[in-house]
Amino acid sequence: MEVRIMENAFEISKEVSSILINKVKENPHAVLGFATGASPVETYKRMIEAFEKGEVSFKNVTTFNLDEYCGLTHEDENSYYWFMKENLFGKVDIDYEKVNFLSGDEAKSEKSCREYSEKISQAGGIDIQLLGIGTNGHIGFNEPADSFSDGPFKVRLTSSTISSNSKYFVNKKMPEYALTMGIGDIMRARRIVLIATGEGKADAVFKMIKGEVSPSCPASVLQNHNDVIVYLDKESAKLL
Ligand code: PGA
């Protein structure tokens, strides 16, 4: 695991966006795994800027997002699909035919979980998976558990995740369930780039990097992957 401690979120976003953009320049048909939440937002801004300057096109890129809330359709402003439209997809030349999401729509969610790993493998596997980390050590919505998951599944969110994310739900109660790519799906990505900023992440970051590999801190499994770069600011790195 390579750990890079940067001055701030802006410096992190410059490096992480370069990694993603360089991959797309090298292979315009790259397969990228995207994350939602606050951590990747600055990186997405740098990607939009590069697109606007004509430095990169995303039109042939295939994307897989990590997770989605149960009960929220693509049209719901609180859905992660909507988040990706607002923060990246709607501002670059992404081909929505190549955008893949677990379906929060109850009628489709089981099927989407069943098919997602197969879709990833049909696309050739994920070249770079972007991740954040929860204050409880989750990646995607793989919450602390007794064992590591493999493929996508429906998860009951922990009170820690609900308390971190409910601030985004203004007119609505946050769903208690979500669909997430499994740990196996994440670990099969050829390269993983994780971003963590702020003091609130320091404990989870410490356990991920220095703790034992255990499903009680799902991110610790990344110690077993051979190509992971972790980008931290000074606050999230303070216990290392
Ligand atoms: P955040 O969430 O980027 O909003 O801090 C990260 C996560 O929960 O994985």
PDB file of C-alpha atoms and ligand atoms in Angstrom:
ATOM      1  CA  MET A   1       0.000   0.000   0.000  1.00  0.00           C
ATOM      2  CA  GLU A   2       1.508   3.296  -1.040  1.00  0.00           C
ATOM      3  CA  VAL A   3       0.575   6.197   1.249  1.00  0.00           C
ATOM      4  CA  ARG A   4       0.925   9.809   0.122  1.00  0.00           C
ATOM      5  CA  ILE A   5       0.318  12.598   2.600  1.00  0.00           C
ATOM      6  CA  MET A   6      -0.538  15.860   0.857  1.00  0.00           C
ATOM      7  CA  GLU A   7      -1.035  19.436   2.015  1.00  0.00           C
ATOM      8  CA  ASN A   8      -4.791  19.543   1.423  1.00  0.00           C
ATOM      9  CA  ALA A   9      -7.758  18.212  -0.547  1.00  0.00           C
ATOM     10  CA  PHE A  10      -6.949  20.422  -3.528  1.00  0.00           C
ATOM     11  CA  GLU A  11      -3.439  18.963  -3.860  1.00  0.00           C
ATOM     12  CA  ILE A  12      -4.909  15.466  -3.565  1.00  0.00           C
ATOM     13  CA  SER A  13      -7.442  16.216  -6.292  1.00  0.00           C
ATOM     14  CA  LYS A  14      -4.729  17.355  -8.705  1.00  0.00           C
ATOM     15  CA  GLU A  15      -2.855  14.059  -8.333  1.00  0.00           C
ATOM     16  CA  VAL A  16      -5.849  11.746  -8.325  1.00  0.00           C
ATOM     17  CA  SER A  17      -7.453  13.423 -11.342  1.00  0.00           C
ATOM     18  CA  SER A  18      -4.129  13.084 -13.205  1.00  0.00           C
ATOM     19  CA  ILE A  19      -4.040   9.369 -12.483  1.00  0.00           C
ATOM     20  CA  LEU A  20      -7.558   8.938 -13.875  1.00  0.00           C
ATOM     21  CA  ILE A  21      -7.051  11.266 -16.837  1.00  0.00           C
ATOM     22  CA  ASN A  22      -3.736   9.654 -17.796  1.00  0.00           C
ATOM     23  CA  LYS A  23      -5.407   6.254 -17.766  1.00  0.00           C
ATOM     24  CA  VAL A  24      -8.106   7.538 -20.139  1.00  0.00           C
ATOM     25  CA  LYS A  25      -5.498   9.128 -22.421  1.00  0.00           C
ATOM     26  CA  GLU A  26      -3.560   5.860 -22.498  1.00  0.00           C
ATOM     27  CA  ASN A  27      -6.742   3.850 -23.074  1.00  0.00           C
ATOM     28  CA  PRO A  28      -9.837   5.851 -24.137  1.00  0.00           C
ATOM     29  CA  HIS A  29     -11.908   2.703 -23.463  1.00  0.00           C
ATOM     30  CA  ALA A  30     -10.740   2.471 -19.847  1.00  0.00           C
ATOM     31  CA  VAL A  31     -13.072   1.070 -17.190  1.00  0.00           C
ATOM     32  CA  LEU A  32     -13.288   3.337 -14.148  1.00  0.00           C
ATOM     33  CA  GLY A  33     -14.888   2.611 -10.797  1.00  0.00           C
ATOM     34  CA  PHE A  34     -16.328   5.738  -9.236  1.00  0.00           C
ATOM     35  CA  ALA A  35     -17.218   6.675  -5.675  1.00  0.00           C
ATOM     36  CA  THR A  36     -19.619   9.239  -4.251  1.00  0.00           C
ATOM     37  CA  GLY A  37     -19.526  11.283  -1.046  1.00  0.00           C
ATOM     38  CA  ALA A  38     -17.424  14.338  -0.258  1.00  0.00           C
ATOM     39  CA  SER A  39     -14.000  12.754  -0.816  1.00  0.00           C
ATOM     40  CA  PRO A  40     -13.973  12.539  -4.645  1.00  0.00           C
ATOM     41  CA  VAL A  41     -15.775  15.826  -5.379  1.00  0.00           C
ATOM     42  CA  GLU A  42     -12.622  17.939  -5.849  1.00  0.00           C
ATOM     43  CA  THR A  43     -11.123  15.256  -8.079  1.00  0.00           C
ATOM     44  CA  TYR A  44     -14.243  15.313 -10.260  1.00  0.00           C
ATOM     45  CA  LYS A  45     -13.900  19.109 -10.523  1.00  0.00           C
ATOM     46  CA  ARG A  46     -10.346  18.743 -11.863  1.00  0.00           C
ATOM     47  CA  MET A  47     -11.584  16.132 -14.361  1.00  0.00           C
ATOM     48  CA  ILE A  48     -14.300  18.522 -15.573  1.00  0.00           C
ATOM     49  CA  GLU A  49     -11.719  21.304 -15.939  1.00  0.00           C
ATOM     50  CA  ALA A  50      -9.477  19.032 -18.023  1.00  0.00           C
ATOM     51  CA  PHE A  51     -12.438  18.088 -20.208  1.00  0.00           C
ATOM     52  CA  GLU A  52     -13.402  21.750 -20.677  1.00  0.00           C
ATOM     53  CA  LYS A  53      -9.850  22.565 -21.768  1.00  0.00           C
ATOM     54  CA  GLY A  54     -10.075  19.785 -24.363  1.00  0.00           C
ATOM     55  CA  GLU A  55      -7.386  17.729 -22.664  1.00  0.00           C
ATOM     56  CA  VAL A  56      -9.441  14.564 -22.313  1.00  0.00           C
ATOM     57  CA  SER A  57     -12.619  12.916 -23.559  1.00  0.00           C
ATOM     58  CA  PHE A  58     -14.614  10.430 -21.512  1.00  0.00           C
ATOM     59  CA  LYS A  59     -16.923   9.367 -24.319  1.00  0.00           C
ATOM     60  CA  ASN A  60     -15.569   5.829 -24.619  1.00  0.00           C
ATOM     61  CA  VAL A  61     -15.039   5.231 -20.912  1.00  0.00           C
ATOM     62  CA  THR A  62     -17.123   2.603 -19.105  1.00  0.00           C
ATOM     63  CA  THR A  63     -17.969   3.362 -15.481  1.00  0.00           C
ATOM     64  CA  PHE A  64     -19.160   1.353 -12.501  1.00  0.00           C
ATOM     65  CA  ASN A  65     -20.299   3.105  -9.345  1.00  0.00           C
ATOM     66  CA  LEU A  66     -19.730   1.509  -5.978  1.00  0.00           C
ATOM     67  CA  ASP A  67     -23.108   1.805  -4.351  1.00  0.00           C
ATOM     68  CA  GLU A  68     -26.635   3.181  -4.291  1.00  0.00           C
ATOM     69  CA  TYR A  69     -29.332   3.744  -1.687  1.00  0.00           C
ATOM     70  CA  CYS A  70     -32.278   1.365  -1.674  1.00  0.00           C
ATOM     71  CA  GLY A  71     -35.562   2.928  -2.638  1.00  0.00           C
ATOM     72  CA  LEU A  72     -34.093   5.857  -4.580  1.00  0.00           C
ATOM     73  CA  THR A  73     -34.481   5.866  -8.352  1.00  0.00           C
ATOM     74  CA  HIS A  74     -32.131   7.644 -10.774  1.00  0.00           C
ATOM     75  CA  GLU A  75     -34.479  10.650 -10.748  1.00  0.00           C
ATOM     76  CA  ASP A  76     -34.220  11.120  -6.994  1.00  0.00           C
ATOM     77  CA  GLU A  77     -31.987  14.043  -6.075  1.00  0.00           C
ATOM     78  CA  ASN A  78     -30.618  12.110  -3.100  1.00  0.00           C
ATOM     79  CA  SER A  79     -29.558   9.134  -5.212  1.00  0.00           C
ATOM     80  CA  TYR A  80     -25.928   8.533  -5.995  1.00  0.00           C
ATOM     81  CA  TYR A  81     -26.858   8.354  -9.667  1.00  0.00           C
ATOM     82  CA  TRP A  82     -28.033  11.966  -9.382  1.00  0.00           C
ATOM     83  CA  PHE A  83     -24.860  12.841  -7.456  1.00  0.00           C
ATOM     84  CA  MET A  84     -22.702  11.546 -10.319  1.00  0.00           C
ATOM     85  CA  LYS A  85     -24.774  13.498 -12.866  1.00  0.00           C
ATOM     86  CA  GLU A  86     -24.370  16.691 -10.840  1.00  0.00           C
ATOM     87  CA  ASN A  87     -20.704  16.266  -9.957  1.00  0.00           C
ATOM     88  CA  LEU A  88     -19.246  14.685 -13.083  1.00  0.00           C
ATOM     89  CA  PHE A  89     -21.282  12.896 -15.724  1.00  0.00           C
ATOM     90  CA  GLY A  90     -23.517  15.844 -16.636  1.00  0.00           C
ATOM     91  CA  LYS A  91     -20.487  18.091 -17.104  1.00  0.00           C
ATOM     92  CA  VAL A  92     -18.325  15.904 -19.347  1.00  0.00           C
ATOM     93  CA  ASP A  93     -18.989  13.883 -22.512  1.00  0.00           C
ATOM     94  CA  ILE A  94     -19.749  10.615 -20.729  1.00  0.00           C
ATOM     95  CA  ASP A  95     -21.863   8.125 -22.711  1.00  0.00           C
ATOM     96  CA  TYR A  96     -24.730   7.186 -20.368  1.00  0.00           C
ATOM     97  CA  GLU A  97     -24.978   3.840 -22.184  1.00  0.00           C
ATOM     98  CA  LYS A  98     -21.627   3.000 -20.631  1.00  0.00           C
ATOM     99  CA  VAL A  99     -22.552   4.141 -17.118  1.00  0.00           C
ATOM    100  CA  ASN A 100     -23.308   1.276 -14.735  1.00  0.00           C
ATOM    101  CA  PHE A 101     -25.089   1.559 -11.409  1.00  0.00           C
ATOM    102  CA  LEU A 102     -26.619  -0.784  -8.911  1.00  0.00           C
ATOM    103  CA  SER A 103     -30.334  -0.036  -9.036  1.00  0.00           C
ATOM    104  CA  GLY A 104     -31.920   1.593  -6.011  1.00  0.00           C
ATOM    105  CA  ASP A 105     -35.286   0.918  -7.628  1.00  0.00           C
ATOM    106  CA  GLU A 106     -36.693  -1.886  -5.426  1.00  0.00           C
ATOM    107  CA  ALA A 107     -38.120  -3.734  -8.434  1.00  0.00           C
ATOM    108  CA  LYS A 108     -34.726  -3.951 -10.096  1.00  0.00           C
ATOM    109  CA  SER A 109     -32.291  -4.084  -7.214  1.00  0.00           C
ATOM    110  CA  GLU A 110     -31.970  -7.849  -6.786  1.00  0.00           C
ATOM    111  CA  LYS A 111     -31.369  -8.391 -10.473  1.00  0.00           C
ATOM    112  CA  SER A 112     -28.843  -5.565 -10.614  1.00  0.00           C
ATOM    113  CA  CYS A 113     -26.876  -7.125  -7.726  1.00  0.00           C
ATOM    114  CA  ARG A 114     -26.934 -10.522  -9.439  1.00  0.00           C
ATOM    115  CA  GLU A 115     -25.653  -9.118 -12.716  1.00  0.00           C
ATOM    116  CA  TYR A 116     -23.178  -6.437 -11.637  1.00  0.00           C
ATOM    117  CA  SER A 117     -20.031  -8.555 -11.110  1.00  0.00           C
ATOM    118  CA  GLU A 118     -20.646 -10.265 -14.447  1.00  0.00           C
ATOM    119  CA  LYS A 119     -21.033  -6.877 -16.152  1.00  0.00           C
ATOM    120  CA  ILE A 120     -17.750  -5.725 -14.645  1.00  0.00           C
ATOM    121  CA  SER A 121     -16.009  -8.803 -15.906  1.00  0.00           C
ATOM    122  CA  GLN A 122     -17.605  -8.494 -19.372  1.00  0.00           C
ATOM    123  CA  ALA A 123     -16.260  -4.939 -19.542  1.00  0.00           C
ATOM    124  CA  GLY A 124     -12.774  -6.373 -18.939  1.00  0.00           C
ATOM    125  CA  GLY A 125     -12.559  -5.589 -15.224  1.00  0.00           C
ATOM    126  CA  ILE A 126     -12.057  -2.243 -13.519  1.00  0.00           C
ATOM    127  CA  ASP A 127      -8.791  -0.482 -14.388  1.00  0.00           C
ATOM    128  CA  ILE A 128      -8.922   2.030 -11.532  1.00  0.00           C
ATOM    129  CA  GLN A 129     -11.341   2.002  -8.615  1.00  0.00           C
ATOM    130  CA  LEU A 130     -11.684   5.259  -6.722  1.00  0.00           C
ATOM    131  CA  LEU A 131     -12.622   4.942  -3.035  1.00  0.00           C
ATOM    132  CA  GLY A 132     -13.380   6.994   0.034  1.00  0.00           C
ATOM    133  CA  ILE A 133     -13.446   5.489   3.510  1.00  0.00           C
ATOM    134  CA  GLY A 134     -16.140   5.744   6.163  1.00  0.00           C
ATOM    135  CA  THR A 135     -15.374   6.814   9.736  1.00  0.00           C
ATOM    136  CA  ASN A 136     -16.122   3.168  10.611  1.00  0.00           C
ATOM    137  CA  GLY A 137     -13.666   1.860   7.989  1.00  0.00           C
ATOM    138  CA  HIS A 138     -16.259   0.985   5.360  1.00  0.00           C
ATOM    139  CA  ILE A 139     -15.444   1.019   1.651  1.00  0.00           C
ATOM    140  CA  GLY A 140     -18.388   1.340  -0.682  1.00  0.00           C
ATOM    141  CA  PHE A 141     -21.113   0.437   1.782  1.00  0.00           C
ATOM    142  CA  ASN A 142     -19.243  -2.618   3.063  1.00  0.00           C
ATOM    143  CA  GLU A 143     -19.864  -1.968   6.723  1.00  0.00           C
ATOM    144  CA  PRO A 144     -17.872  -3.646   9.529  1.00  0.00           C
ATOM    145  CA  ALA A 145     -18.956  -7.312   9.529  1.00  0.00           C
ATOM    146  CA  ASP A 146     -17.935 -10.840  10.473  1.00  0.00           C
ATOM    147  CA  SER A 147     -16.608 -11.720   7.045  1.00  0.00           C
ATOM    148  CA  PHE A 148     -15.566 -10.055   3.805  1.00  0.00           C
ATOM    149  CA  SER A 149     -18.236  -9.997   1.096  1.00  0.00           C
ATOM    150  CA  ASP A 150     -17.564 -10.992  -2.497  1.00  0.00           C
ATOM    151  CA  GLY A 151     -20.197  -9.748  -4.956  1.00  0.00           C
ATOM    152  CA  PRO A 152     -22.786  -6.975  -4.652  1.00  0.00           C
ATOM    153  CA  PHE A 153     -25.414  -7.221  -1.937  1.00  0.00           C
ATOM    154  CA  LYS A 154     -28.042  -5.332   0.022  1.00  0.00           C
ATOM    155  CA  VAL A 155     -26.702  -3.982   3.297  1.00  0.00           C
ATOM    156  CA  ARG A 156     -28.269  -2.480   6.372  1.00  0.00           C
ATOM    157  CA  LEU A 157     -26.383   0.736   7.051  1.00  0.00           C
ATOM    158  CA  THR A 158     -24.825   1.204  10.473  1.00  0.00           C
ATOM    159  CA  SER A 159     -25.783   4.058  12.774  1.00  0.00           C
ATOM    160  CA  SER A 160     -22.328   5.576  12.173  1.00  0.00           C
ATOM    161  CA  THR A 161     -22.940   5.737   8.397  1.00  0.00           C
ATOM    162  CA  ILE A 162     -26.458   7.068   8.915  1.00  0.00           C
ATOM    163  CA  SER A 163     -25.157   9.786  11.193  1.00  0.00           C
ATOM    164  CA  SER A 164     -22.366  10.729   8.706  1.00  0.00           C
ATOM    165  CA  ASN A 165     -24.624  10.828   5.632  1.00  0.00           C
ATOM    166  CA  SER A 166     -28.022  11.959   6.856  1.00  0.00           C
ATOM    167  CA  LYS A 167     -26.907  15.601   6.560  1.00  0.00           C
ATOM    168  CA  TYR A 168     -27.298  15.229   2.772  1.00  0.00           C
ATOM    169  CA  PHE A 169     -30.986  14.321   3.082  1.00  0.00           C
ATOM    170  CA  VAL A 170     -32.796  17.595   3.387  1.00  0.00           C
ATOM    171  CA  ASN A 171     -36.431  16.806   2.693  1.00  0.00           C
ATOM    172  CA  LYS A 172     -36.347  13.116   3.303  1.00  0.00           C
ATOM    173  CA  LYS A 173     -35.294  10.468   5.800  1.00  0.00           C
ATOM    174  CA  MET A 174     -32.107   8.714   4.750  1.00  0.00           C
ATOM    175  CA  PRO A 175     -32.686   5.100   3.642  1.00  0.00           C
ATOM    176  CA  GLU A 176     -31.472   2.477   6.100  1.00  0.00           C
ATOM    177  CA  TYR A 177     -30.495   0.064   3.346  1.00  0.00           C
ATOM    178  CA  ALA A 178     -28.184   0.336   0.370  1.00  0.00           C
ATOM    179  CA  LEU A 179     -26.726  -1.812  -2.387  1.00  0.00           C
ATOM    180  CA  THR A 180     -22.978  -2.037  -2.616  1.00  0.00           C
ATOM    181  CA  MET A 181     -20.291  -3.684  -4.663  1.00  0.00           C
ATOM    182  CA  GLY A 182     -18.726  -6.394  -2.541  1.00  0.00           C
ATOM    183  CA  ILE A 183     -15.185  -6.447  -1.229  1.00  0.00           C
ATOM    184  CA  GLY A 184     -14.369  -9.060  -3.881  1.00  0.00           C
ATOM    185  CA  ASP A 185     -15.516  -6.700  -6.660  1.00  0.00           C
ATOM    186  CA  ILE A 186     -13.370  -3.906  -5.226  1.00  0.00           C
ATOM    187  CA  MET A 187     -10.317  -6.132  -4.753  1.00  0.00           C
ATOM    188  CA  ARG A 188     -10.528  -7.363  -8.368  1.00  0.00           C
ATOM    189  CA  ALA A 189      -9.895  -3.815  -9.647  1.00  0.00           C
ATOM    190  CA  ARG A 190      -6.402  -3.636 -11.128  1.00  0.00           C
ATOM    191  CA  ARG A 191      -5.582  -0.429  -9.298  1.00  0.00           C
ATOM    192  CA  ILE A 192      -7.250   1.247  -6.308  1.00  0.00           C
ATOM    193  CA  VAL A 193      -6.947   4.899  -5.327  1.00  0.00           C
ATOM    194  CA  LEU A 194      -8.401   5.892  -1.962  1.00  0.00           C
ATOM    195  CA  ILE A 195      -8.899   9.446  -0.700  1.00  0.00           C
ATOM    196  CA  ALA A 196      -9.374  10.360   2.967  1.00  0.00           C
ATOM    197  CA  THR A 197      -9.327  13.851   4.423  1.00  0.00           C
ATOM    198  CA  GLY A 198     -10.085  15.380   7.801  1.00  0.00           C
ATOM    199  CA  GLU A 199      -9.493  14.385  11.390  1.00  0.00           C
ATOM    200  CA  GLY A 200     -12.724  12.395  11.529  1.00  0.00           C
ATOM    201  CA  LYS A 201     -11.103   9.763   9.280  1.00  0.00           C
ATOM    202  CA  ALA A 202      -7.858   9.454  11.292  1.00  0.00           C
ATOM    203  CA  ASP A 203      -8.893   6.400  13.310  1.00  0.00           C
ATOM    204  CA  ALA A 204     -10.257   4.512  10.286  1.00  0.00           C
ATOM    205  CA  VAL A 205      -7.130   5.422   8.288  1.00  0.00           C
ATOM    206  CA  PHE A 206      -4.888   4.118  11.067  1.00  0.00           C
ATOM    207  CA  LYS A 207      -6.787   0.811  11.231  1.00  0.00           C
ATOM    208  CA  MET A 208      -6.775   0.473   7.437  1.00  0.00           C
ATOM    209  CA  ILE A 209      -3.002   0.895   7.181  1.00  0.00           C
ATOM    210  CA  LYS A 210      -1.573  -0.307  10.496  1.00  0.00           C
ATOM    211  CA  GLY A 211      -4.301  -2.549  11.891  1.00  0.00           C
ATOM    212  CA  GLU A 212      -4.769  -6.257  11.283  1.00  0.00           C
ATOM    213  CA  VAL A 213      -6.645  -7.271   8.144  1.00  0.00           C
ATOM    214  CA  SER A 214     -10.116  -7.848   9.498  1.00  0.00           C
ATOM    215  CA  PRO A 215     -13.713  -7.414   8.299  1.00  0.00           C
ATOM    216  CA  SER A 216     -14.240  -5.337  11.435  1.00  0.00           C
ATOM    217  CA  CYS A 217     -12.394  -2.630   9.441  1.00  0.00           C
ATOM    218  CA  PRO A 218     -13.331  -3.490   5.838  1.00  0.00           C
ATOM    219  CA  ALA A 219     -10.739  -1.092   4.344  1.00  0.00           C
ATOM    220  CA  SER A 220      -7.937  -3.095   5.994  1.00  0.00           C
ATOM    221  CA  VAL A 221      -8.402  -5.697   3.234  1.00  0.00           C
ATOM    222  CA  LEU A 222      -6.662  -3.253   0.909  1.00  0.00           C
ATOM    223  CA  GLN A 223      -3.378  -4.271   2.561  1.00  0.00           C
ATOM    224  CA  ASN A 224      -3.745  -7.471   0.503  1.00  0.00           C
ATOM    225  CA  HIS A 225      -4.035  -5.674  -2.856  1.00  0.00           C
ATOM    226  CA  ASN A 226      -0.858  -5.161  -4.856  1.00  0.00           C
ATOM    227  CA  ASP A 227      -1.638  -1.754  -6.350  1.00  0.00           C
ATOM    228  CA  VAL A 228      -3.251   0.658  -3.886  1.00  0.00           C
ATOM    229  CA  ILE A 229      -2.430   4.328  -3.448  1.00  0.00           C
ATOM    230  CA  VAL A 230      -3.893   6.073  -0.420  1.00  0.00           C
ATOM    231  CA  TYR A 231      -4.063   9.875  -0.533  1.00  0.00           C
ATOM    232  CA  LEU A 232      -4.325  11.568   2.849  1.00  0.00           C
ATOM    233  CA  ASP A 233      -4.188  15.093   4.177  1.00  0.00           C
ATOM    234  CA  LYS A 234      -2.297  15.822   7.390  1.00  0.00           C
ATOM    235  CA  GLU A 235      -5.422  15.551   9.555  1.00  0.00           C
ATOM    236  CA  SER A 236      -6.479  12.107   8.357  1.00  0.00           C
ATOM    237  CA  ALA A 237      -2.847  10.916   8.637  1.00  0.00           C
ATOM    238  CA  LYS A 238      -2.304  12.212  12.148  1.00  0.00           C
ATOM    239  CA  LEU A 239      -2.321   8.821  13.917  1.00  0.00           C
ATOM    240  CA  LEU A 240       0.125   7.153  11.531  1.00  0.00           C
TER     241      LEU A 240
HETATM  242  P1  PGA B   1     -17.186  10.888   2.442  1.00  0.00           P
HETATM  243  O1  PGA B   1     -17.641   9.386   2.589  1.00  0.00           O
HETATM  244  O2  PGA B   1     -16.323  10.938   1.216  1.00  0.00           O
HETATM  245  O3  PGA B   1     -18.454  11.646   2.272  1.00  0.00           O
HETATM  246  O4  PGA B   1     -16.413  11.248   3.663  1.00  0.00           O
HETATM  247  C1  PGA B   1     -16.732   8.367   2.366  1.00  0.00           C
HETATM  248  C2  PGA B   1     -17.383   7.041   2.590  1.00  0.00           C
HETATM  249  O5  PGA B   1     -18.330   6.965   3.411  1.00  0.00           O
HETATM  250  O6  PGA B   1     -16.962   6.064   1.966  1.00  0.00           O
END
